[in-house]
Short mmCIF file of C-alpha atoms and ligand atoms in Angstrom, two decimals:
data_model
loop_
_atom_site.label_atom_id
_atom_site.label_comp_id
_atom_site.label_asym_id
_atom_site.label_seq_id
_atom_site.Cartn_x
_atom_site.Cartn_y
_atom_site.Cartn_z
CA UNK D 20 24.43 31.72 -7.90
CA UNK D 21 25.56 28.41 -9.32
CA UNK D 22 25.33 27.94 -13.07
CA UNK D 23 22.45 25.73 -14.24
CA UNK D 24 23.84 22.23 -14.87
CA UNK D 25 22.64 20.32 -17.93
CA UNK D 26 21.41 16.77 -17.44
CA UNK D 27 21.93 13.88 -19.78
CA UNK D 28 20.59 10.37 -20.11
CA UNK D 29 22.06 7.90 -17.57
CA UNK D 30 22.80 5.35 -20.30
CA UNK D 31 24.71 5.02 -23.56
CA UNK D 32 23.38 3.47 -26.75
CA UNK D 33 24.55 -0.05 -27.63
CA UNK D 34 22.22 -0.95 -30.49
CA UNK D 35 20.30 1.14 -33.01
CA UNK D 36 17.19 0.60 -35.07
CA UNK D 37 17.19 2.49 -38.41
CA UNK D 38 14.22 4.72 -39.17
CA UNK D 39 12.49 5.00 -42.51
CA UNK D 40 12.16 8.38 -44.21
CA UNK D 41 9.12 9.02 -46.38
CA UNK D 42 8.06 11.72 -48.82
CA UNK D 43 5.06 13.96 -48.30
CA UNK D 44 3.30 12.22 -51.22
CA UNK D 45 3.77 8.84 -49.54
CA UNK D 46 2.41 10.18 -46.29
CA UNK D 47 -0.65 11.81 -47.87
CA UNK D 48 -1.47 8.45 -49.50
CA UNK D 49 -0.74 6.49 -46.31
CA UNK D 50 -2.99 8.58 -44.05
CA UNK D 51 -5.79 8.45 -46.60
CA UNK D 52 -5.49 4.65 -46.72
CA UNK D 53 -5.44 4.63 -42.92
CA UNK D 54 -8.81 6.44 -42.78
CA UNK D 55 -7.09 9.46 -41.12
CA UNK D 56 -6.48 7.33 -38.04
CA UNK D 57 -2.83 7.15 -36.95
CA UNK D 58 -3.52 3.74 -35.33
CA UNK D 59 -4.07 2.32 -38.82
CA UNK D 60 -0.71 3.44 -40.26
CA UNK D 61 1.96 0.78 -40.85
CA UNK D 62 4.81 1.70 -38.50
CA UNK D 63 7.32 1.43 -41.35
CA UNK D 64 5.81 4.61 -42.74
CA UNK D 65 6.32 6.46 -39.46
CA UNK D 66 9.44 8.52 -38.79
CA UNK D 67 9.19 9.44 -35.09
CA UNK D 68 6.59 7.34 -33.35
CA UNK D 69 4.90 9.20 -30.50
CA UNK D 70 1.66 7.22 -30.71
CA UNK D 71 2.14 5.81 -27.24
CA UNK D 72 4.67 5.08 -24.50
CA UNK D 73 3.08 1.65 -24.13
CA UNK D 74 5.35 -1.28 -24.93
CA UNK D 75 7.57 1.03 -26.97
CA UNK D 76 10.36 1.66 -24.46
CA UNK D 77 13.90 0.38 -24.93
CA UNK D 78 14.92 -2.46 -22.64
CA UNK D 79 18.32 -2.35 -20.95
CA UNK D 80 21.11 -4.85 -21.57
CA UNK D 81 20.21 -6.41 -18.24
CA UNK D 82 16.62 -6.92 -19.33
CA UNK D 83 17.78 -8.48 -22.61
CA UNK D 84 20.09 -10.75 -20.63
CA UNK D 85 17.11 -11.61 -18.45
CA UNK D 86 15.27 -12.92 -21.52
CA UNK D 87 17.88 -15.67 -21.76
CA UNK D 88 17.04 -16.75 -18.25
CA UNK D 89 13.44 -17.53 -19.11
CA UNK D 90 12.20 -20.63 -17.35
CA UNK D 91 9.48 -21.72 -19.76
CA UNK D 92 7.90 -24.31 -17.47
CA UNK D 93 4.12 -24.32 -17.71
CA UNK D 94 3.77 -24.05 -13.96
CA UNK D 95 5.87 -22.44 -11.24
CA UNK D 96 8.43 -20.75 -13.49
CA UNK D 97 11.25 -19.27 -11.50
CA UNK D 98 10.70 -15.95 -13.26
CA UNK D 99 7.24 -15.75 -11.71
CA UNK D 100 8.84 -15.86 -8.28
CA UNK D 101 11.33 -13.16 -9.30
CA UNK D 102 8.42 -11.01 -10.46
CA UNK D 103 6.52 -11.59 -7.23
CA UNK D 104 9.64 -10.66 -5.25
CA UNK D 105 10.14 -7.42 -7.21
CA UNK D 106 6.48 -6.43 -6.77
CA UNK D 107 6.59 -7.12 -3.04
CA UNK D 108 9.89 -5.27 -2.65
CA UNK D 109 9.14 -2.13 -4.65
CA UNK D 110 5.34 -1.89 -4.46
CA UNK D 111 4.58 -3.77 -1.26
CA UNK D 112 1.49 -5.64 -2.48
CA UNK D 113 1.16 -9.12 -1.01
CA UNK D 114 -0.38 -11.21 -3.79
CA UNK D 115 0.33 -11.03 -7.50
CA UNK D 116 -1.38 -12.45 -10.60
CA UNK D 117 0.48 -11.81 -13.88
CA UNK D 118 -1.57 -10.89 -16.97
CA UNK D 119 -0.67 -10.34 -20.59
CA UNK D 120 -1.05 -6.54 -20.15
CA UNK D 121 -2.98 -3.97 -18.13
CA UNK D 122 -6.43 -4.60 -19.55
CA UNK D 123 -6.18 -8.33 -18.71
CA UNK D 124 -5.81 -7.30 -15.08
CA UNK D 125 -8.63 -4.75 -15.39
CA UNK D 126 -10.96 -7.42 -16.72
CA UNK D 127 -10.31 -9.80 -13.84
CA UNK D 128 -10.36 -7.20 -11.09
CA UNK D 129 -13.52 -5.48 -12.39
CA UNK D 130 -15.38 -8.78 -12.60
CA UNK D 131 -14.37 -9.68 -9.04
CA UNK D 132 -15.05 -6.38 -7.31
CA UNK D 133 -17.96 -4.77 -9.22
CA UNK D 134 -21.56 -5.82 -8.70
CA UNK D 135 -24.15 -4.89 -11.31
CA UNK D 136 -25.48 -1.36 -10.72
CA UNK D 137 -22.54 -0.21 -8.63
CA UNK D 138 -20.63 3.01 -9.17
CA UNK D 139 -16.89 3.24 -9.69
CA UNK D 140 -15.65 6.75 -8.89
CA UNK D 141 -12.23 7.63 -10.21
CA UNK D 142 -9.74 10.40 -10.95
CA UNK D 143 -10.84 10.67 -14.62
CA UNK D 144 -11.65 7.73 -16.85
CA UNK D 145 -9.20 5.72 -18.85
CA UNK D 146 -10.52 4.05 -22.00
CA UNK D 147 -9.89 0.35 -21.24
CA UNK D 148 -10.37 0.74 -17.49
CA UNK D 149 -13.83 2.30 -17.86
CA UNK D 150 -14.88 -0.22 -20.46
CA UNK D 151 -14.07 -3.15 -18.16
CA UNK D 152 -15.90 -1.44 -15.33
CA UNK D 153 -18.94 -1.07 -17.60
CA UNK D 154 -18.71 -4.65 -18.94
CA UNK D 155 -18.74 -5.82 -15.29
CA UNK D 156 -22.01 -3.92 -14.74
CA UNK D 157 -20.61 -0.78 -13.13
CA UNK D 158 -20.85 2.91 -13.99
CA UNK D 159 -17.83 5.17 -13.86
CA UNK D 160 -18.19 8.49 -11.98
CA UNK D 161 -15.63 11.25 -12.46
CA UNK D 162 -14.43 12.70 -9.13
CA UNK D 163 -11.23 14.39 -10.27
CA UNK D 164 -10.66 18.06 -9.33
CA UNK D 165 -12.18 20.56 -11.78
CA UNK D 166 -8.72 21.89 -12.70
CA UNK D 167 -8.01 18.61 -14.49
CA UNK D 168 -10.60 19.47 -17.16
CA UNK D 169 -9.04 22.86 -17.86
CA UNK D 170 -5.97 22.64 -20.12
CA UNK D 171 -4.87 26.14 -19.11
CA UNK D 172 -4.94 25.60 -15.34
CA UNK D 173 -1.41 25.26 -13.97
CA UNK D 174 -2.47 23.51 -10.75
CA UNK D 175 0.40 21.07 -10.07
CA UNK D 176 -1.71 18.12 -8.89
CA UNK D 177 -4.43 17.83 -11.51
CA UNK D 178 -4.67 14.10 -10.70
CA UNK D 179 -6.15 14.88 -7.28
CA UNK D 180 -9.55 13.61 -6.21
CA UNK D 181 -12.18 16.19 -5.23
CA UNK D 182 -13.18 14.67 -1.92
CA UNK D 183 -16.36 16.74 -1.95
CA UNK D 184 -17.46 15.00 -5.17
CA UNK D 185 -16.82 11.60 -3.59
CA UNK D 186 -18.67 12.54 -0.40
CA UNK D 187 -21.62 13.75 -2.48
CA UNK D 188 -21.77 10.37 -4.27
CA UNK D 189 -21.65 8.55 -0.92
CA UNK D 190 -24.40 10.78 0.49
CA UNK D 191 -26.61 10.33 -2.57
CA UNK D 192 -26.19 6.58 -3.10
CA UNK D 193 -24.69 5.11 0.06
CA UNK D 194 -21.23 3.62 0.48
CA UNK D 195 -22.49 0.14 -0.42
CA UNK D 196 -23.31 1.30 -3.96
CA UNK D 197 -19.64 2.13 -4.51
CA UNK D 198 -17.61 -0.82 -5.78
CA UNK D 199 -14.28 0.88 -5.05
CA UNK D 200 -12.49 4.12 -5.80
CA UNK D 201 -10.30 3.82 -8.86
CA UNK D 202 -7.10 5.90 -8.64
CA UNK D 203 -4.63 6.28 -11.48
CA UNK D 204 -1.02 7.38 -11.00
CA UNK D 205 -0.53 9.47 -13.14
CA UNK D 206 -3.75 10.48 -14.92
CA UNK D 207 -3.22 9.70 -18.57
CA UNK D 208 -6.32 11.40 -20.06
CA UNK D 209 -5.70 14.63 -18.12
CA UNK D 210 -2.26 14.95 -19.69
CA UNK D 211 -0.08 12.73 -17.51
CA UNK D 212 -0.93 14.65 -14.33
CA UNK D 213 0.04 13.46 -10.85
CA UNK D 214 -1.98 12.97 -7.66
CA UNK D 215 -0.39 14.36 -4.49
CA UNK D 216 0.50 12.26 -1.50
CA UNK D 217 -1.53 14.57 0.74
CA UNK D 218 -4.62 14.05 -1.41
CA UNK D 219 -4.16 10.30 -1.47
CA UNK D 220 -3.80 10.23 2.32
CA UNK D 221 -6.98 12.23 2.75
CA UNK D 222 -8.77 9.89 0.34
CA UNK D 223 -7.49 6.87 2.31
CA UNK D 224 -8.94 8.36 5.48
CA UNK D 225 -12.34 8.93 3.94
CA UNK D 226 -12.43 5.48 2.27
CA UNK D 227 -11.36 3.68 5.44
CA UNK D 228 -14.12 5.48 7.37
CA UNK D 229 -16.67 4.47 4.75
CA UNK D 230 -15.36 0.93 4.26
CA UNK D 231 -14.52 1.52 0.57
CA UNK D 232 -11.53 -0.04 -1.18
CA UNK D 233 -9.02 1.98 -3.20
CA UNK D 234 -7.83 0.26 -6.35
CA UNK D 235 -4.70 1.66 -7.91
CA UNK D 236 -4.06 1.86 -11.64
CA UNK D 237 -0.30 2.01 -11.13
CA UNK D 238 0.69 2.13 -14.76
CA UNK D 239 2.89 5.24 -14.32
CA UNK D 240 3.41 5.22 -10.55
CA UNK D 241 7.15 5.91 -10.66
CA UNK D 242 6.57 9.03 -12.75
CA UNK D 243 3.87 10.16 -10.32
CA UNK D 244 6.26 9.60 -7.41
CA UNK D 245 8.93 11.66 -9.14
CA UNK D 246 6.47 14.53 -9.67
CA UNK D 247 5.62 14.37 -5.97
CA UNK D 248 9.32 14.52 -5.15
CA UNK D 249 9.75 17.59 -7.35
CA UNK D 250 6.54 19.43 -6.53
CA UNK D 251 5.06 18.47 -3.18
CA UNK D 252 6.10 20.27 -0.04
CA UNK D 253 8.35 18.24 2.25
CA UNK D 254 8.94 15.40 -0.27
CA UNK D 255 12.05 16.65 -2.08
CA UNK D 256 14.53 14.73 0.08
CA UNK D 257 12.94 11.32 -0.56
CA UNK D 258 13.77 8.83 -3.29
CA UNK D 259 11.11 8.14 -5.90
CA UNK D 260 11.29 4.46 -4.85
CA UNK D 261 10.37 5.37 -1.30
CA UNK D 262 7.41 7.47 -2.49
CA UNK D 263 6.25 4.70 -4.86
CA UNK D 264 6.07 2.32 -1.91
CA UNK D 265 4.10 4.78 0.16
CA UNK D 266 1.61 5.44 -2.66
CA UNK D 267 0.99 1.70 -2.98
CA UNK D 268 0.63 1.31 0.79
CA UNK D 269 -2.31 3.73 0.73
CA UNK D 270 -4.27 1.47 -1.62
CA UNK D 271 -5.77 -2.01 -1.34
CA UNK D 272 -4.94 -3.49 -4.69
CA UNK D 273 -3.70 -2.59 -8.15
CA UNK D 274 -3.76 -3.20 -11.85
CA UNK D 275 -0.59 -2.57 -13.82
CA UNK D 276 0.28 -2.20 -17.47
CA UNK D 277 3.98 -2.98 -17.18
CA UNK D 278 4.38 -1.74 -20.77
CA UNK D 279 4.84 1.81 -19.45
CA UNK D 280 6.76 2.48 -16.24
CA UNK D 281 8.14 -1.04 -15.95
CA UNK D 282 10.02 -0.80 -19.27
CA UNK D 283 8.84 -3.97 -21.01
CA UNK D 284 7.30 -4.52 -24.40
CA UNK D 285 4.54 -6.71 -23.04
CA UNK D 286 3.18 -7.63 -19.61
CA UNK D 287 1.08 -6.59 -16.66
CA UNK D 288 -0.32 -7.87 -13.41
CA UNK D 289 -3.01 -7.58 -10.82
CA UNK D 290 -2.02 -7.24 -7.18
CA UNK D 291 -3.98 -7.29 -3.95
CA UNK D 292 -3.45 -7.38 -0.22
CA UNK D 293 -6.58 -9.51 0.31
CA UNK D 294 -6.41 -13.29 0.24
CA UNK D 295 -10.04 -13.73 -0.90
CA UNK D 296 -9.61 -11.41 -3.88
CA UNK D 297 -6.37 -13.17 -4.77
CA UNK D 298 -8.05 -16.58 -4.60
CA UNK D 299 -10.78 -15.50 -6.97
CA UNK D 300 -8.30 -13.81 -9.31
CA UNK D 301 -6.20 -16.97 -9.43
CA UNK D 302 -9.30 -18.87 -10.46
CA UNK D 303 -10.31 -16.38 -13.13
CA UNK D 304 -6.89 -15.84 -14.67
CA UNK D 305 -6.92 -19.46 -15.78
CA UNK D 306 -10.02 -18.73 -17.86
CA UNK D 307 -8.87 -15.53 -19.51
CA UNK D 308 -5.07 -15.40 -19.53
CA UNK D 309 -3.29 -18.58 -18.48
CA UNK D 310 -2.13 -20.33 -15.32
CA UNK D 311 -1.66 -18.04 -12.28
CA UNK D 312 2.12 -18.34 -12.50
CA UNK D 313 2.35 -17.02 -16.05
CA UNK D 314 -0.91 -15.17 -16.92
CA UNK D 315 -0.40 -15.13 -20.67
CA UNK D 316 3.31 -14.29 -20.52
CA UNK D 317 6.43 -16.27 -21.30
CA UNK D 318 8.82 -16.84 -18.40
CA UNK D 319 11.33 -14.53 -20.11
CA UNK D 320 8.73 -11.71 -20.22
CA UNK D 321 8.27 -11.99 -16.46
CA UNK D 322 12.05 -11.87 -15.93
CA UNK D 323 12.35 -8.69 -18.07
CA UNK D 324 9.47 -7.19 -16.08
CA UNK D 325 11.05 -7.97 -12.73
CA UNK D 326 14.28 -6.25 -13.85
CA UNK D 327 12.34 -3.37 -15.44
CA UNK D 328 10.50 -2.71 -12.18
CA UNK D 329 13.88 -2.33 -10.42
CA UNK D 330 15.17 0.06 -13.07
CA UNK D 331 11.95 2.06 -13.23
CA UNK D 332 12.21 3.43 -9.69
CA UNK D 333 15.78 4.67 -10.06
CA UNK D 334 15.90 8.47 -9.58
CA UNK D 335 18.44 9.07 -12.36
CA UNK D 336 16.31 7.13 -14.81
CA UNK D 337 13.09 9.01 -14.02
CA UNK D 338 14.79 12.40 -13.95
CA UNK D 339 15.95 11.88 -17.55
CA UNK D 340 12.63 10.41 -18.64
CA UNK D 341 10.51 13.23 -17.28
CA UNK D 342 13.25 15.73 -18.24
CA UNK D 343 12.92 14.80 -21.90
CA UNK D 344 9.15 15.27 -21.86
CA UNK D 345 9.69 18.65 -20.20
CA UNK D 346 12.27 19.61 -22.85
CA UNK D 347 9.73 19.07 -25.64
CA UNK D 348 6.96 20.78 -23.68
CA UNK D 349 9.04 23.88 -22.94
CA UNK D 350 10.06 24.17 -26.59
CA UNK D 351 6.42 24.11 -27.69
CA UNK D 352 5.44 26.67 -25.02
CA UNK D 353 8.23 28.97 -26.28
CA UNK D 354 6.83 28.63 -29.80
CA UNK D 355 3.41 29.79 -28.54
CA UNK D 356 1.74 26.43 -29.19
CA UNK D 357 -1.26 25.74 -26.93
CA UNK D 358 -0.49 22.65 -24.82
CA UNK D 359 -1.92 21.20 -21.62
CA UNK D 360 -0.31 22.78 -18.57
CA UNK D 361 1.57 21.83 -16.52
CA UNK D 362 3.69 19.57 -18.74
CA UNK D 363 2.88 15.95 -17.79
CA UNK D 364 5.19 13.01 -17.21
CA UNK D 365 4.75 10.77 -20.24
CA UNK D 366 3.94 13.13 -23.05
CA UNK D 367 3.07 16.58 -24.24
CA UNK D 368 -0.59 17.12 -25.08
CA UNK D 369 -1.59 19.65 -27.75
CA UNK D 370 -4.80 21.51 -26.96
CA UNK D 371 -6.68 20.95 -30.22
CA UNK D 372 -9.61 23.20 -29.26
CA UNK D 373 -7.23 26.14 -28.93
CA UNK D 374 -5.08 25.00 -31.89
CA UNK D 375 -8.06 24.69 -34.26
CA UNK D 376 -10.79 26.95 -32.79
CA UNK D 377 -12.60 26.98 -36.14
CA UNK D 378 -13.16 23.17 -36.11
CA UNK D 379 -16.19 22.15 -33.97
CA UNK D 380 -15.74 19.13 -31.67
CA UNK D 381 -18.18 17.11 -33.80
CA UNK D 382 -15.65 17.43 -36.67
CA UNK D 383 -12.97 15.72 -34.52
CA UNK D 384 -10.32 18.49 -34.30
CA UNK D 385 -7.72 16.38 -32.46
CA UNK D 386 -8.10 13.52 -34.92
CA UNK D 387 -7.61 15.99 -37.79
CA UNK D 388 -4.59 17.58 -36.14
CA UNK D 389 -2.87 14.22 -35.55
CA UNK D 390 -3.37 13.35 -39.23
CA UNK D 391 -1.97 16.72 -40.33
CA UNK D 392 1.12 16.33 -38.16
CA UNK D 393 1.80 12.95 -39.74
CA UNK D 394 1.47 14.40 -43.22
CA UNK D 395 3.87 17.20 -42.33
CA UNK D 396 6.78 15.15 -40.99
CA UNK D 397 5.92 11.49 -40.42
CA UNK D 398 5.57 12.14 -36.68
CA UNK D 399 2.83 9.88 -35.36
CA UNK D 400 0.72 11.16 -32.44
CA UNK D 401 -2.67 10.07 -31.02
CA UNK D 402 -6.09 11.61 -30.57
CA UNK D 403 -7.27 11.95 -26.97
CA UNK D 404 -10.58 13.73 -27.32
CA UNK D 405 -14.12 13.03 -28.49
CA UNK D 406 -13.15 9.91 -30.48
CA UNK D 407 -11.35 8.34 -27.48
CA UNK D 408 -14.20 9.34 -25.15
CA UNK D 409 -16.70 7.17 -27.09
CA UNK D 410 -20.43 7.11 -26.45
CA UNK D 411 -22.61 7.09 -23.36
CA UNK D 412 -23.82 3.49 -23.05
CA UNK D 413 -27.32 4.61 -21.98
CA UNK D 414 -28.09 7.44 -24.43
CA UNK D 415 -25.86 6.42 -27.30
CA UNK D 416 -24.64 10.03 -27.69
CA UNK D 417 -20.99 10.98 -28.00
CA UNK D 418 -19.37 11.99 -24.74
CA UNK D 419 -18.13 15.58 -25.26
CA UNK D 420 -14.98 15.80 -23.13
CA UNK D 421 -13.69 19.23 -22.16
CA UNK D 422 -10.25 18.06 -23.20
CA UNK D 423 -9.75 17.64 -26.93
CA UNK D 424 -6.08 16.69 -27.17
CA UNK D 425 -3.37 15.33 -29.40
CA UNK D 426 -0.91 13.31 -27.37
CA UNK D 427 2.78 13.36 -28.27
CA UNK D 428 3.78 10.41 -26.13
CA UNK D 429 7.45 9.83 -25.49
CA UNK D 430 8.69 6.22 -25.29
CA UNK D 431 11.30 5.73 -22.56
CA UNK D 432 15.01 5.60 -23.51
CA UNK D 433 14.23 5.56 -27.26
CA UNK D 434 14.58 9.01 -28.83
CA UNK D 435 17.13 11.81 -28.45
CA UNK D 436 16.68 15.54 -27.89
CA UNK D 437 17.37 15.99 -31.61
CA UNK D 438 14.25 13.96 -32.35
CA UNK D 439 12.36 16.24 -29.97
CA UNK D 440 13.60 19.28 -31.91
CA UNK D 441 12.28 17.80 -35.17
CA UNK D 442 8.91 17.11 -33.53
CA UNK D 443 8.62 20.66 -32.16
CA UNK D 444 9.50 22.21 -35.54
CA UNK D 445 6.85 20.09 -37.26
CA UNK D 446 4.19 21.13 -34.75
CA UNK D 447 5.18 24.75 -35.34
CA UNK D 448 4.84 24.40 -39.11
CA UNK D 449 1.37 22.87 -38.72
CA UNK D 450 0.44 25.66 -36.30
CA UNK D 451 1.44 28.27 -38.85
CA UNK D 452 -0.98 26.85 -41.40
CA UNK D 453 -3.72 25.85 -38.91
CA UNK D 454 -6.36 27.99 -40.65
CA UNK D 455 -6.29 25.66 -43.62
CA UNK D 456 -7.00 22.51 -41.57
CA UNK D 457 -10.62 21.34 -41.86
CA UNK D 458 -12.33 18.75 -39.73
CA UNK D 459 -13.21 15.12 -40.43
CA UNK D 460 -16.33 13.00 -40.63
CA UNK D 461 -16.41 9.46 -39.25
CA UNK D 462 -17.12 6.83 -41.88
CA UNK D 463 -16.67 3.68 -39.77
CA UNK D 464 -17.25 3.30 -36.05
CA UNK D 465 -16.35 0.14 -34.14
CA UNK D 466 -18.50 -0.83 -31.17
CA UNK D 467 -15.75 -0.89 -28.52
CA UNK D 468 -12.80 1.50 -28.01
CA UNK D 469 -13.59 3.11 -31.30
CA UNK D 470 -10.44 5.28 -31.47
CA UNK D 471 -8.29 2.26 -32.28
CA UNK D 472 -10.04 1.35 -35.55
CA UNK D 473 -12.42 4.16 -36.56
CA UNK D 474 -12.08 5.59 -40.09
CA UNK D 475 -12.55 9.16 -41.27
CA UNK D 476 -12.67 11.37 -44.36
CA UNK D 477 -11.89 15.06 -44.63
CA UNK D 478 -15.01 17.20 -44.51
CA UNK D 479 -15.94 18.43 -47.94
CA UNK D 480 -14.05 15.55 -49.58
N1 LIG J 27 -4.33 2.28 -17.52
C1 LIG J 27 -3.69 3.31 -18.06
C2 LIG J 27 -3.56 4.59 -17.27
C3 LIG J 27 -3.15 3.22 -19.33
O1 LIG J 27 -2.49 4.27 -19.86
C4 LIG J 27 -3.29 2.01 -20.05
C5 LIG J 27 -2.81 1.89 -21.42
C6 LIG J 27 -3.97 0.97 -19.45
C7 LIG J 27 -4.48 1.12 -18.19
C8 LIG J 27 -4.19 -0.36 -20.17
O2 LIG J 27 -3.05 -1.08 -20.26
O3 LIG J 27 -2.58 -1.17 -22.70
O4 LIG J 27 -1.42 -2.68 -21.09
O5 LIG J 27 -3.80 -3.03 -21.61
N2 LIG J 27 -2.48 2.87 -22.12
C9 LIG J 27 -1.93 2.87 -23.44
C10 LIG J 27 -1.76 4.28 -23.91
C11 LIG J 27 -2.67 2.02 -24.42
O6 LIG J 27 -1.37 4.46 -25.07
O7 LIG J 27 -1.99 5.20 -23.15
P1 LIG J 27 -2.71 -2.04 -21.48
#
């Protein structure tokens, strides 16, 4: 037997950003002022920021150098062509429209492809994606495998589509009622869970037969490809880059938040293989984002994105990225903390229903847990449960998702294992005094994407 070899990050640190330490008193006051919503905390009062992996990654020296090569022409910036070239090379989509971030692309694509009254089946909802589908007149239908809704299930491909659920929708409503199938790689709300290549191929077959498009939310596609490489039979010998390209080839178009996988602080795009869709998107982007060769971005942003895409599919990079998430996850499992299994690719998700079984879902257990974690150590996490799920647009009731989670999201190339140790120890301390945590009541509820700005008070306050 060979000895297990440790891995380390494939980079060294050239520049540092000091963190601010706070006292418990300061944090109690800050979370109260933030209405017990971690989104409303000033980041200067946060020690380790695991709110999101979106736009929070560290750029490489090459990306920073790329910023200096920004061609800030209004039209036809050379950086746009670099971006187009990177997208064609690594993802294979023919036509590209840059947008300021993922939801800009979702807006345009939803408006083009969804007709009022149509269904949009997908492998679990994502907040902004579903909202744009609804604003375009569509209704989201969940067709993910049942295992995805069970935080204890260790099924390795919880991002898979249940083809039976899709077939049942087609049988009940007809293929023409389906705008497209919306596939995310990986599935954020399920805990960063991958879809398998075999499942995607089977889905492609069914959709081709029925004449239904597959639209790819490729926000974390490189991480999904790496999970396929590690977990799917017969895929271990391939590079993640090769698998990324195959995943994209099985779909007809994509929306991308480049703030995740592609290692930039801002940016996104819409891509399609269809000229007609591209034509319409080019028309619409002018209304909502900017000209079709900049889409709300500076030339320098597009250059950083083009370089980030290249770096994001490098096997050594993804191994360390996913490895760090796994490190934190394993530590929490060893401490007996209930987390979503298997450990996902972009974060570790605490199972708030199991963590706080005495807090009913209507008292927002995940929201309360995220606030408590901040008070304990200044670690900022995010609710992914009933608050994020929002309300049913027809009935006005809360959605009651099976998954009531706190997401500890790891930015790429930003924190060290020592930071992960501090996070794990804080979660353990909160777990030890979990009986004393009460729920919250909502005192302010915004109309759209309420989790960003909602305010709460402790129950009994
Ligand atoms: N799709 C997925 C799967 C996402 O995770 C996000 C953003 C988007 C689309 C929207 O992209 O933010 O660039 O407009 N997720 C962030 C998060 C906000 O924290 O998970 P965006």
